[in-house]
PDB file of C-alpha atoms and ligand atoms in Angstrom:
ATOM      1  CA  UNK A 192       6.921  15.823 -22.760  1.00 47.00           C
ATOM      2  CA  UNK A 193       8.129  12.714 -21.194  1.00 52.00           C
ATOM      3  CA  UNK A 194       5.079  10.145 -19.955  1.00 54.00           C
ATOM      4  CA  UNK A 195       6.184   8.461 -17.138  1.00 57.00           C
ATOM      5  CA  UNK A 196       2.914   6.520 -17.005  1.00 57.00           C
ATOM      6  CA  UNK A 197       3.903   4.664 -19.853  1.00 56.00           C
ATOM      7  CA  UNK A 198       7.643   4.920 -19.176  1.00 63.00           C
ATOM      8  CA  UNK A 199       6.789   3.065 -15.642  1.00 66.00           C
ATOM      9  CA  UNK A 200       4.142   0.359 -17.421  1.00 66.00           C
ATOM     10  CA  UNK A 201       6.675  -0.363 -19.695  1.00 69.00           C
ATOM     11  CA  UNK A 202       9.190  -1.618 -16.822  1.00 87.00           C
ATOM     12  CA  UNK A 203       6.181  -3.149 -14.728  1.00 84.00           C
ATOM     13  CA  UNK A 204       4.779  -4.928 -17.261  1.00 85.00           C
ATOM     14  CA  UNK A 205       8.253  -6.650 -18.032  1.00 89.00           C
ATOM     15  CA  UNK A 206       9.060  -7.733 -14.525  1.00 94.00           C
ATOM     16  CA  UNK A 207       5.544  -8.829 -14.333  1.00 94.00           C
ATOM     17  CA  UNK A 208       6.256 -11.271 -17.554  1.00 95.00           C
ATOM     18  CA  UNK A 209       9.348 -12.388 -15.750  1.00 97.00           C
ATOM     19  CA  UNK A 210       7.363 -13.348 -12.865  1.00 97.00           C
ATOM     20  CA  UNK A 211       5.000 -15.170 -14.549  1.00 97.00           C
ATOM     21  CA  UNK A 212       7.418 -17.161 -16.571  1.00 98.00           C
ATOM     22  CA  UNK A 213       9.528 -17.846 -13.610  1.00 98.00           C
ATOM     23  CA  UNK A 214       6.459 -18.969 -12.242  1.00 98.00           C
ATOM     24  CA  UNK A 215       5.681 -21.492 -14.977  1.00 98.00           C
ATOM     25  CA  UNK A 216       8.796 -22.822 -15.327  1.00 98.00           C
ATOM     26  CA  UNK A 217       8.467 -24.102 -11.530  1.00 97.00           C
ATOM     27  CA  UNK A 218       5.098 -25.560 -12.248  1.00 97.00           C
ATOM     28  CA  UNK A 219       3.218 -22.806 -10.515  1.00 98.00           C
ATOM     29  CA  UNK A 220       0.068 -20.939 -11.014  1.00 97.00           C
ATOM     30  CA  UNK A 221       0.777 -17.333 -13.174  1.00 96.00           C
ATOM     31  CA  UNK A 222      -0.896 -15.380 -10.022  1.00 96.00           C
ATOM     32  CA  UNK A 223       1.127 -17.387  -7.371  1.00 98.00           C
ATOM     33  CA  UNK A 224       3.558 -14.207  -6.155  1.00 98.00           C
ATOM     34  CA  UNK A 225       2.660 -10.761  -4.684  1.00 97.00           C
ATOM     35  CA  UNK A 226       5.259  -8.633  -6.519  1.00 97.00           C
ATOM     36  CA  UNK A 227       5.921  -5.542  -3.797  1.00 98.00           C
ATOM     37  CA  UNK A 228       7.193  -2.587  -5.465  1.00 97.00           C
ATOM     38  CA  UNK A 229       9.754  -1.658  -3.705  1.00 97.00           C
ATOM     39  CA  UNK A 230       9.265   2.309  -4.208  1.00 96.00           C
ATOM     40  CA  UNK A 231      12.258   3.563  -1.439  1.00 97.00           C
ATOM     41  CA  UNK A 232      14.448   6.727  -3.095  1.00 96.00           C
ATOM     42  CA  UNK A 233      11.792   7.304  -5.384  1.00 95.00           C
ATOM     43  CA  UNK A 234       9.021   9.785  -6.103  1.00 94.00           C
ATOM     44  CA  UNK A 235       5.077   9.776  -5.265  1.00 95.00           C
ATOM     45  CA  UNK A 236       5.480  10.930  -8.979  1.00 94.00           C
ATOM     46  CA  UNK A 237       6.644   7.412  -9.870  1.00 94.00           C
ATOM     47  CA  UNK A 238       3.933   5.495  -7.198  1.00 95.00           C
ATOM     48  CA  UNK A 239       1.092   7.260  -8.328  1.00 95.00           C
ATOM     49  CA  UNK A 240       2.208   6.364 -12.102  1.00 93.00           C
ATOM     50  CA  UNK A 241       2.735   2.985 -11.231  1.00 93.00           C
ATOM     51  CA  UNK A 242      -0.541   2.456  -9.215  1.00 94.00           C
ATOM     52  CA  UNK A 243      -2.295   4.061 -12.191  1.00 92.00           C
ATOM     53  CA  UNK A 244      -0.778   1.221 -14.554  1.00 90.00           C
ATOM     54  CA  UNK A 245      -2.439  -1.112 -11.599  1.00 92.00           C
ATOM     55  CA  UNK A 246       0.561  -1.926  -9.070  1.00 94.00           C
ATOM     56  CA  UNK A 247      -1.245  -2.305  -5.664  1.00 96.00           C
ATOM     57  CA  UNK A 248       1.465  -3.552  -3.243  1.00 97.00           C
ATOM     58  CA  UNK A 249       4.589  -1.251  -2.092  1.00 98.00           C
ATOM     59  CA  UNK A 250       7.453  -1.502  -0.262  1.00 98.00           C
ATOM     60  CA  UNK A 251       9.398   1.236   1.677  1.00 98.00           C
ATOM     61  CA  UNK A 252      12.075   0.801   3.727  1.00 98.00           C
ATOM     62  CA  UNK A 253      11.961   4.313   6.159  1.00 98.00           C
ATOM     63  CA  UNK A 254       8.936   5.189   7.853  1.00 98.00           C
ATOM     64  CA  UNK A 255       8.759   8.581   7.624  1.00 98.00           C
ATOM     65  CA  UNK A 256       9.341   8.180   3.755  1.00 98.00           C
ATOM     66  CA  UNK A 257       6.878   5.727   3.618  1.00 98.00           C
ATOM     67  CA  UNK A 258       3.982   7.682   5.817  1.00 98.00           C
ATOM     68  CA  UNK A 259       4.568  10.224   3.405  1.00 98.00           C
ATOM     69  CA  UNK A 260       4.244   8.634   0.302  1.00 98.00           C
ATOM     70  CA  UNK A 261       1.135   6.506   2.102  1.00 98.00           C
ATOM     71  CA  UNK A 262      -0.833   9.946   2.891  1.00 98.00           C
ATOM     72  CA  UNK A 263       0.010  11.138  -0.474  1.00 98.00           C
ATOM     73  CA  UNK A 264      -1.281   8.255  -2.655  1.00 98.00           C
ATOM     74  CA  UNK A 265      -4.484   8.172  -0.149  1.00 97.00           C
ATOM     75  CA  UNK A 266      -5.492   4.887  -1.846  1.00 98.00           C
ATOM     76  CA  UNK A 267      -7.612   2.538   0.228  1.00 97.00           C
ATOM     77  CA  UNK A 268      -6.839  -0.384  -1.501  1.00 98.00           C
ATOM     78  CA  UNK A 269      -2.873  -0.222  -1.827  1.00 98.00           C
ATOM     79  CA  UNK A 270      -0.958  -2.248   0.204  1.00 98.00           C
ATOM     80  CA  UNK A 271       1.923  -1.043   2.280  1.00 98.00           C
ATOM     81  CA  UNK A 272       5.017  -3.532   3.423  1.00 99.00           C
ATOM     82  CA  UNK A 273       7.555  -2.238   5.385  1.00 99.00           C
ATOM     83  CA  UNK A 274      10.958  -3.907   4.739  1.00 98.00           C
ATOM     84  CA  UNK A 275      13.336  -1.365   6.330  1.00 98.00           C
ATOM     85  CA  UNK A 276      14.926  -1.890   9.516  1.00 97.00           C
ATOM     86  CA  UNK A 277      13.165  -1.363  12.807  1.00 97.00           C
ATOM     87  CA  UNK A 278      13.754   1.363  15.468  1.00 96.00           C
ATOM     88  CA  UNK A 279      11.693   0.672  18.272  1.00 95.00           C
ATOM     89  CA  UNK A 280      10.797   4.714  18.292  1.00 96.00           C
ATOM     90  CA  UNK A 281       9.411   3.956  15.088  1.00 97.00           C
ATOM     91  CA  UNK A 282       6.653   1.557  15.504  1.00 98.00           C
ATOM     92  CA  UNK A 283       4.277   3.548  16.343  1.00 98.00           C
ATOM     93  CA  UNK A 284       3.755   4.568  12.818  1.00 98.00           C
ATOM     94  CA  UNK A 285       4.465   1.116  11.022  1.00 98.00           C
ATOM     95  CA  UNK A 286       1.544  -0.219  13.344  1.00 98.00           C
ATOM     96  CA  UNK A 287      -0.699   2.461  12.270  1.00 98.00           C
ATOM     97  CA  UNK A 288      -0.013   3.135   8.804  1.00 98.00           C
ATOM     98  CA  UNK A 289       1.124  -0.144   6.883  1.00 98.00           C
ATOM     99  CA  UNK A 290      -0.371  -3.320   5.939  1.00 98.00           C
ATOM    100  CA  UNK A 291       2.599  -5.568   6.195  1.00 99.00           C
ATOM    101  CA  UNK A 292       6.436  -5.953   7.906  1.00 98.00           C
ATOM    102  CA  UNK A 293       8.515  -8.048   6.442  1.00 98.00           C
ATOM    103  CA  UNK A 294      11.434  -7.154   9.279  1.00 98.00           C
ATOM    104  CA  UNK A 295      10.331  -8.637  12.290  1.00 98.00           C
ATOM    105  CA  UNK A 296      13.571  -9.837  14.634  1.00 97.00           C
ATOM    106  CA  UNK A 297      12.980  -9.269  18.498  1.00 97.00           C
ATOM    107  CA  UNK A 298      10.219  -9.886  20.589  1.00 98.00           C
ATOM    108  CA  UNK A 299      10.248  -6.324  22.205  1.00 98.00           C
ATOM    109  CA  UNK A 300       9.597  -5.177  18.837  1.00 98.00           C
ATOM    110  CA  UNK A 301       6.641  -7.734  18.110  1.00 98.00           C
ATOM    111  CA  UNK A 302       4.578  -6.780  21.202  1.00 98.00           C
ATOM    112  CA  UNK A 303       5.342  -2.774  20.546  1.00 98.00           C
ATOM    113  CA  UNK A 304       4.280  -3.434  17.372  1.00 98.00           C
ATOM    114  CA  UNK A 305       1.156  -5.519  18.607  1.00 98.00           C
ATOM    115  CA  UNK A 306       0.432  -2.858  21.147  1.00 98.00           C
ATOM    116  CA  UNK A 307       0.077  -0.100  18.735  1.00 98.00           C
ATOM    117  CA  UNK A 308      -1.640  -2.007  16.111  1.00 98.00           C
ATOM    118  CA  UNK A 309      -5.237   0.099  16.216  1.00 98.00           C
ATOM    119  CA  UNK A 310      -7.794  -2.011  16.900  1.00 97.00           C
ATOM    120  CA  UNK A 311     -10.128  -0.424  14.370  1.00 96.00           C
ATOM    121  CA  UNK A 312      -7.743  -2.207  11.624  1.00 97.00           C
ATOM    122  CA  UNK A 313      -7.293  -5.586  11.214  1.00 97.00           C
ATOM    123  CA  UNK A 314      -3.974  -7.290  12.748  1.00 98.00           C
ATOM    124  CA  UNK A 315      -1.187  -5.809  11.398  1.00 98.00           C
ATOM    125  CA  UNK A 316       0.774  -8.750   8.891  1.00 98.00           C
ATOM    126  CA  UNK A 317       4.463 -10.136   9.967  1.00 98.00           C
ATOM    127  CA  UNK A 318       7.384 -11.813   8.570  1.00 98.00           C
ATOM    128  CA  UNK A 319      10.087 -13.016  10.402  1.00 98.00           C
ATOM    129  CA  UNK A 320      13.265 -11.864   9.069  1.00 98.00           C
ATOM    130  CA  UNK A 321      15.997 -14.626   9.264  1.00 98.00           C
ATOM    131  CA  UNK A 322      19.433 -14.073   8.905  1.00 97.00           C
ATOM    132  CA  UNK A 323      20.077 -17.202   6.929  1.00 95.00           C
ATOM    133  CA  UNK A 324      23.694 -16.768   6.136  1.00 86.00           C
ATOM    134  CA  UNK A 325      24.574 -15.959   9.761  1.00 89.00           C
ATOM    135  CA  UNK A 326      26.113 -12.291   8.143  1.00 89.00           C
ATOM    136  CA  UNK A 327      27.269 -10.510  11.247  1.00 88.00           C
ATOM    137  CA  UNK A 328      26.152  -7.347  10.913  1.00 86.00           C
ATOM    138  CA  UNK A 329      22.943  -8.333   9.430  1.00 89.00           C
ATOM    139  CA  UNK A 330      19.091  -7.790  10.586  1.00 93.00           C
ATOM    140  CA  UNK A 331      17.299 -10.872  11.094  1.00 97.00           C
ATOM    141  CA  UNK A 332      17.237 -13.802  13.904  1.00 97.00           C
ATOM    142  CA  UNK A 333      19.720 -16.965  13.611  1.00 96.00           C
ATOM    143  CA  UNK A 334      17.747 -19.755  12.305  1.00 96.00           C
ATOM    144  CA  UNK A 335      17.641 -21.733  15.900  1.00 95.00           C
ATOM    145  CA  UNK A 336      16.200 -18.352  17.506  1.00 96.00           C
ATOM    146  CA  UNK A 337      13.392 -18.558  14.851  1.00 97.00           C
ATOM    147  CA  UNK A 338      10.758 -21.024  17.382  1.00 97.00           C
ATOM    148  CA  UNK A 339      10.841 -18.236  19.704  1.00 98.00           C
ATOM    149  CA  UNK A 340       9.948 -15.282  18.292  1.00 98.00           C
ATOM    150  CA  UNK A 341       7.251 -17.266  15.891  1.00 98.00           C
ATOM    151  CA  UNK A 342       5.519 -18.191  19.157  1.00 98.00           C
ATOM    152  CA  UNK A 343       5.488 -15.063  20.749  1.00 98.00           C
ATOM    153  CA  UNK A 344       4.400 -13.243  17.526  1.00 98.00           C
ATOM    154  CA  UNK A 345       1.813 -15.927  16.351  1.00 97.00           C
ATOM    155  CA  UNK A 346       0.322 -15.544  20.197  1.00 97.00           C
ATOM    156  CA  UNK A 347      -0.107 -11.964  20.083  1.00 98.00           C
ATOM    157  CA  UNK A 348      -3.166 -10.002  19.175  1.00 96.00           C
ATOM    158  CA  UNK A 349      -3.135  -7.380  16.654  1.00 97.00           C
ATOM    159  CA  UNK A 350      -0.191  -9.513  14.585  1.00 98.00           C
ATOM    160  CA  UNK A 351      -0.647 -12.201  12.414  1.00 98.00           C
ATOM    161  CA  UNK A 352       2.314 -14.442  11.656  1.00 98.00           C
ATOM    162  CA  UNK A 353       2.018 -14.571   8.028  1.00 98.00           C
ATOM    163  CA  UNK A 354       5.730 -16.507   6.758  1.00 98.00           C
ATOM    164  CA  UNK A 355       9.549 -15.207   6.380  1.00 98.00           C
ATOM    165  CA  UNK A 356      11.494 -12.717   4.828  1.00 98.00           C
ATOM    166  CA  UNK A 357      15.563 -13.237   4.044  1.00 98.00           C
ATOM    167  CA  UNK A 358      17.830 -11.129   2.583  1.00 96.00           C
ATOM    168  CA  UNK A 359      20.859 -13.046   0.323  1.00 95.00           C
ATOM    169  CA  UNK A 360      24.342 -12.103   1.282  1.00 93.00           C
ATOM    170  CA  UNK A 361      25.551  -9.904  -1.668  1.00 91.00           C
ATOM    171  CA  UNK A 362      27.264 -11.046  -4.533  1.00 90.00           C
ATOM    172  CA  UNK A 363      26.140 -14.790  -4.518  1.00 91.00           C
ATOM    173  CA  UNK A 364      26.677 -16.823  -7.589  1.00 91.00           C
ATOM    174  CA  UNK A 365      22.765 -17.653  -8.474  1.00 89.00           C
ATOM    175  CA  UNK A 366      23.562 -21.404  -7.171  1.00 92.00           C
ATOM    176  CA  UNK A 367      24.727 -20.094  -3.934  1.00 94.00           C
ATOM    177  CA  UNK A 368      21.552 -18.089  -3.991  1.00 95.00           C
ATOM    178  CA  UNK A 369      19.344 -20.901  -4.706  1.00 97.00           C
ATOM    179  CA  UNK A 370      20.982 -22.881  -1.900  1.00 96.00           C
ATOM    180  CA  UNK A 371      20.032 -19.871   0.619  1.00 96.00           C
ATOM    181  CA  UNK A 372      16.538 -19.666  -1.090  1.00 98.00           C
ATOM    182  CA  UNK A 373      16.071 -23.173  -0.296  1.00 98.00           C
ATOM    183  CA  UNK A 374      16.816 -22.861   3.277  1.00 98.00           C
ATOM    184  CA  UNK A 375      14.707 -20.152   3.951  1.00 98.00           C
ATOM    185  CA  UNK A 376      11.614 -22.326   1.805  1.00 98.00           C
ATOM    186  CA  UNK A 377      12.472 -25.238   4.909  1.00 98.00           C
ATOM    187  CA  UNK A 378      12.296 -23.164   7.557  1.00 98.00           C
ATOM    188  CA  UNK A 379       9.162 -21.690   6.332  1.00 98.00           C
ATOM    189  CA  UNK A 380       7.492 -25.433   5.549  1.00 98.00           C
ATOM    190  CA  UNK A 381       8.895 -26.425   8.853  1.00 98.00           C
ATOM    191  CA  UNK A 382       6.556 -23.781  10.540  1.00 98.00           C
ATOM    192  CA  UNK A 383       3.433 -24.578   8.271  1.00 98.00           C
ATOM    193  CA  UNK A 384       3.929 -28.489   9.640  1.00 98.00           C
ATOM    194  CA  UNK A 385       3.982 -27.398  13.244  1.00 97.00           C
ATOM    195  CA  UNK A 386       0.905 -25.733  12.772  1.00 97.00           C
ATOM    196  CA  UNK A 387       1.629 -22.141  12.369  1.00 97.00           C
ATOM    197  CA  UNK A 388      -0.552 -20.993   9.587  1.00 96.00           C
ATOM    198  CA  UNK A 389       2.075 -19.147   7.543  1.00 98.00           C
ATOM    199  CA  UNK A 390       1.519 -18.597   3.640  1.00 98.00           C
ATOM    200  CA  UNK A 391       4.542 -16.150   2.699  1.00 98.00           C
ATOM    201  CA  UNK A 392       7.833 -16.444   1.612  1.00 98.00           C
ATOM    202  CA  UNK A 393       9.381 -13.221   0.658  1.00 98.00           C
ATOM    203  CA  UNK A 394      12.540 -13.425  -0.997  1.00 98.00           C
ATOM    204  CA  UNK A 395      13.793 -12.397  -3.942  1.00 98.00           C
ATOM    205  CA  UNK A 396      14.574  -8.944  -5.702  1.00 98.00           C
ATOM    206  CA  UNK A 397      15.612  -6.932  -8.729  1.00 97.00           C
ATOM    207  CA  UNK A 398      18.665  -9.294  -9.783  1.00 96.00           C
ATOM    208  CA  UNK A 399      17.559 -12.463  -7.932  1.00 96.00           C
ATOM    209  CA  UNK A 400      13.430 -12.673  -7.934  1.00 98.00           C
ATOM    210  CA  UNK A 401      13.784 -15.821 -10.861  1.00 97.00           C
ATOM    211  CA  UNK A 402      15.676 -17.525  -8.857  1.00 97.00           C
ATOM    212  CA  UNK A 403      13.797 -16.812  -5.447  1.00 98.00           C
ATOM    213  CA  UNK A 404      10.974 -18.187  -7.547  1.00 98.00           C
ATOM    214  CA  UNK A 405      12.412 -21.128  -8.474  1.00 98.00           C
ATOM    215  CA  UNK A 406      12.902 -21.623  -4.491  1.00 98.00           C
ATOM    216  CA  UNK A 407       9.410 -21.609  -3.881  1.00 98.00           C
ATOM    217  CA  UNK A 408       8.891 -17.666  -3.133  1.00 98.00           C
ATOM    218  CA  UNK A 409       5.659 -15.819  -3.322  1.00 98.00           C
ATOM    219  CA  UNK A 410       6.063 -12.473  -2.278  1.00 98.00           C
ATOM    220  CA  UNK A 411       9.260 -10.953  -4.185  1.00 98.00           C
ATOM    221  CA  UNK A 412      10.274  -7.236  -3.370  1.00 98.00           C
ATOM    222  CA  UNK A 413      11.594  -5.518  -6.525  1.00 98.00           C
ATOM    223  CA  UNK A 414      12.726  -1.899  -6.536  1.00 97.00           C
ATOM    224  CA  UNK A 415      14.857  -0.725  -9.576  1.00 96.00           C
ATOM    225  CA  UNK A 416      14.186  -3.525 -12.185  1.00 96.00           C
ATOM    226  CA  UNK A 417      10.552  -2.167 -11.890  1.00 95.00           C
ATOM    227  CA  UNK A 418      11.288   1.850 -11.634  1.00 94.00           C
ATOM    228  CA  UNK A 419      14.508   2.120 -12.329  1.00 93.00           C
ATOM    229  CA  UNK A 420      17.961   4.051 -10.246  1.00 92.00           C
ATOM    230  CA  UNK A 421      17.041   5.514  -6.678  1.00 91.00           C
ATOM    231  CA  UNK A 422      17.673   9.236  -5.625  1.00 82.00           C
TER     232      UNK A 422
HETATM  233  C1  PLP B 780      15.703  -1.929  -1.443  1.00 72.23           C
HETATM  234  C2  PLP B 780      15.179  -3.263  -1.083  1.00 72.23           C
HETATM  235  C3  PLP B 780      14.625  -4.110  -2.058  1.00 72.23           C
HETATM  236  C4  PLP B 780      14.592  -3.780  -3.529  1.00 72.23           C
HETATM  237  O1  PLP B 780      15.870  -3.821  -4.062  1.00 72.23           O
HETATM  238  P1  PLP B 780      16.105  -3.757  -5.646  1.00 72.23           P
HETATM  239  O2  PLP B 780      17.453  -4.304  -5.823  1.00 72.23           O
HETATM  240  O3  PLP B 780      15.989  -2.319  -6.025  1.00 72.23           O
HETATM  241  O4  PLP B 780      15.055  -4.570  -6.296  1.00 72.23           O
HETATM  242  C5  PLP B 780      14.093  -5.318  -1.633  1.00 72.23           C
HETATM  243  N1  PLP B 780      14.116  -5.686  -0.339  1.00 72.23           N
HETATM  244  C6  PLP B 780      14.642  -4.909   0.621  1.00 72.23           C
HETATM  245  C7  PLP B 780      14.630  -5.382   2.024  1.00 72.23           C
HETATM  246  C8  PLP B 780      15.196  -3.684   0.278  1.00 72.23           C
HETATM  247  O5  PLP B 780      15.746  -2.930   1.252  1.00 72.23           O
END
C-alpha cells in the first residue's frame, strides 16, 4: 500500500526547509513567507494528505476546480488563493468562496469582485498582478497603470489591497530573475511609502521561490516541488 500522507510530508517538509534557509540566508525571520500550495491538476486525495501533514494555504488556478476541491476539504481554517486568470463570469464564485486573489488586473474586475464579496465574510484579500517584463500576451497591468487600479481597489469595500503578485518570463537565467524580483519588491515598497498598507509580495515558485526570497518575497506559490507532476 502506498502512503501518500507520508509520501506528500516528505516533499512538504523539504520545500519547507528550503524556505526557511532561503529565508536565513537573507537575514529574515524562519516564519517570514506564506508558502501557498499550489494544488491545480491535482487530487483532493493529495490536499487532504497535505493539510493532514499541516499545509493550511492553497492555491488553484480554475474556479470551478478550486470550489470543488474547497467544498471537499470543508476546512474552516484553510486558506484559499486564487492565482488563475480572471473571467469576469467567474467572480462570482472567487468572491464567495476564496480567501485571497493574487490576479487582480482591471478595475471592472475589482468592483465585480468587491460587489460580490458577501458581507457576512470579511473583505475578500487582493494582489495586483503586474506584468513586470511587459510580456505581450501576459496577465497583469504595465507597471505605470499600477497607481490606478491600487486606488480604485484600496477604495473599495469588501477588498483589501494586500501587495503584488508577478509572474517571471520563462526561462530566465536566476540573475535575470532576481533583477525582475527586485522590481516587483520596488513597486511594492513604493506603495507601502505612499501609504497603502500592503504587506505581500508573492513571487516565486517551484524552480525560482530561493531566489524570489532572496528578493524580498513573502508569499511564494509552489505547485510540483511540493506534490509533485500535474494531471
Ligand atoms: C501553477 C502555478 C504556480 C505553481 O507552479 P509550480 O511550477 O508547479 O510550482 C504558481 N503560480 C501560478 C500563478 C501558477 O499558475
Amino acid at each position: 500500500m502506498i502512503d501518500i500522507t507520508d509520501h506528500f510530508s516528505d516533499r512538504s517538509a523539504g520545500v519547507r526547509e528550503r524556505v526557511r534557509s532561503a529565508l536565513s540566508r537573507a537575514g529574515r525571520p524562519a516564519d517570514d513567507a506564506i508558502l501557498v500550495a499550489v494544488s491545480k491538476g491535482q487530487s483532493v486525495g493529495a490536499v487532504q494528505a497535505a493539510y493532514r501533514a499541516g499545509q493550511r494555504d492553497f492555491g488553484e488556478s480554475y474556479v470551478q476546480e478550486g470550489v470543488e476541491k474547497i467544498a471537499a476539504l470543508d476546512a474552516a481554517d484553510a486558506v484559499w488563493h486564487f492565482i488563475g486568470r480572471i473571467q469576469s463570469n467567474k467572480t462570482r464564485a472567487i468572491a464567495e468562496r476564496f480567501d485571497w486573489v493574487h490576479t487582480l488586473d482591471r478595475e471592472r474586475i475589482a468592483a465585480r469582485l468587491a460587489g460580490q464579496r458577501p458581507t457576512a465574510r470579511p473583505p475578500l484579500n487582493v494582489l495586483i498582478q503586474v506584468n513586470v517584463g511587459g510580456e505581450p500576451q501576459k496577465a497583469g497591468v504595465a507597471p505605470h497603470a499600477l497607481r490606478p487600479l491600487a486606488e480604485a481597489a484600496s477604495r473599495l469595500p469588501g477588498l483589501k489591497l494586500r501587495g503584488l503578485m508577478t509572474i517571471p518570463p520563462a526561462g530566465l537565467a536566476p540573475s535575470e530573475g532576481l533583477a525582475h524580483f527586485r522590481r516587483l519588491a520596488a513597486l511594492h515598497r513604493e506603495l507601502a511609502d505612499e501609504g497603502y498598507g500592503v504587506d505581500t509580495l508573492s513571487m516565486g515558485m517551484s524552480h525560482d521561490f530561493e531566489v524570489a526570497i532572496e528578493a524580498g518575497a513573502n508569499c511564494i506559490r509552489v505547485g510540483t516541488a511540493i506534490f509533485g507532476p500535474r494531471s
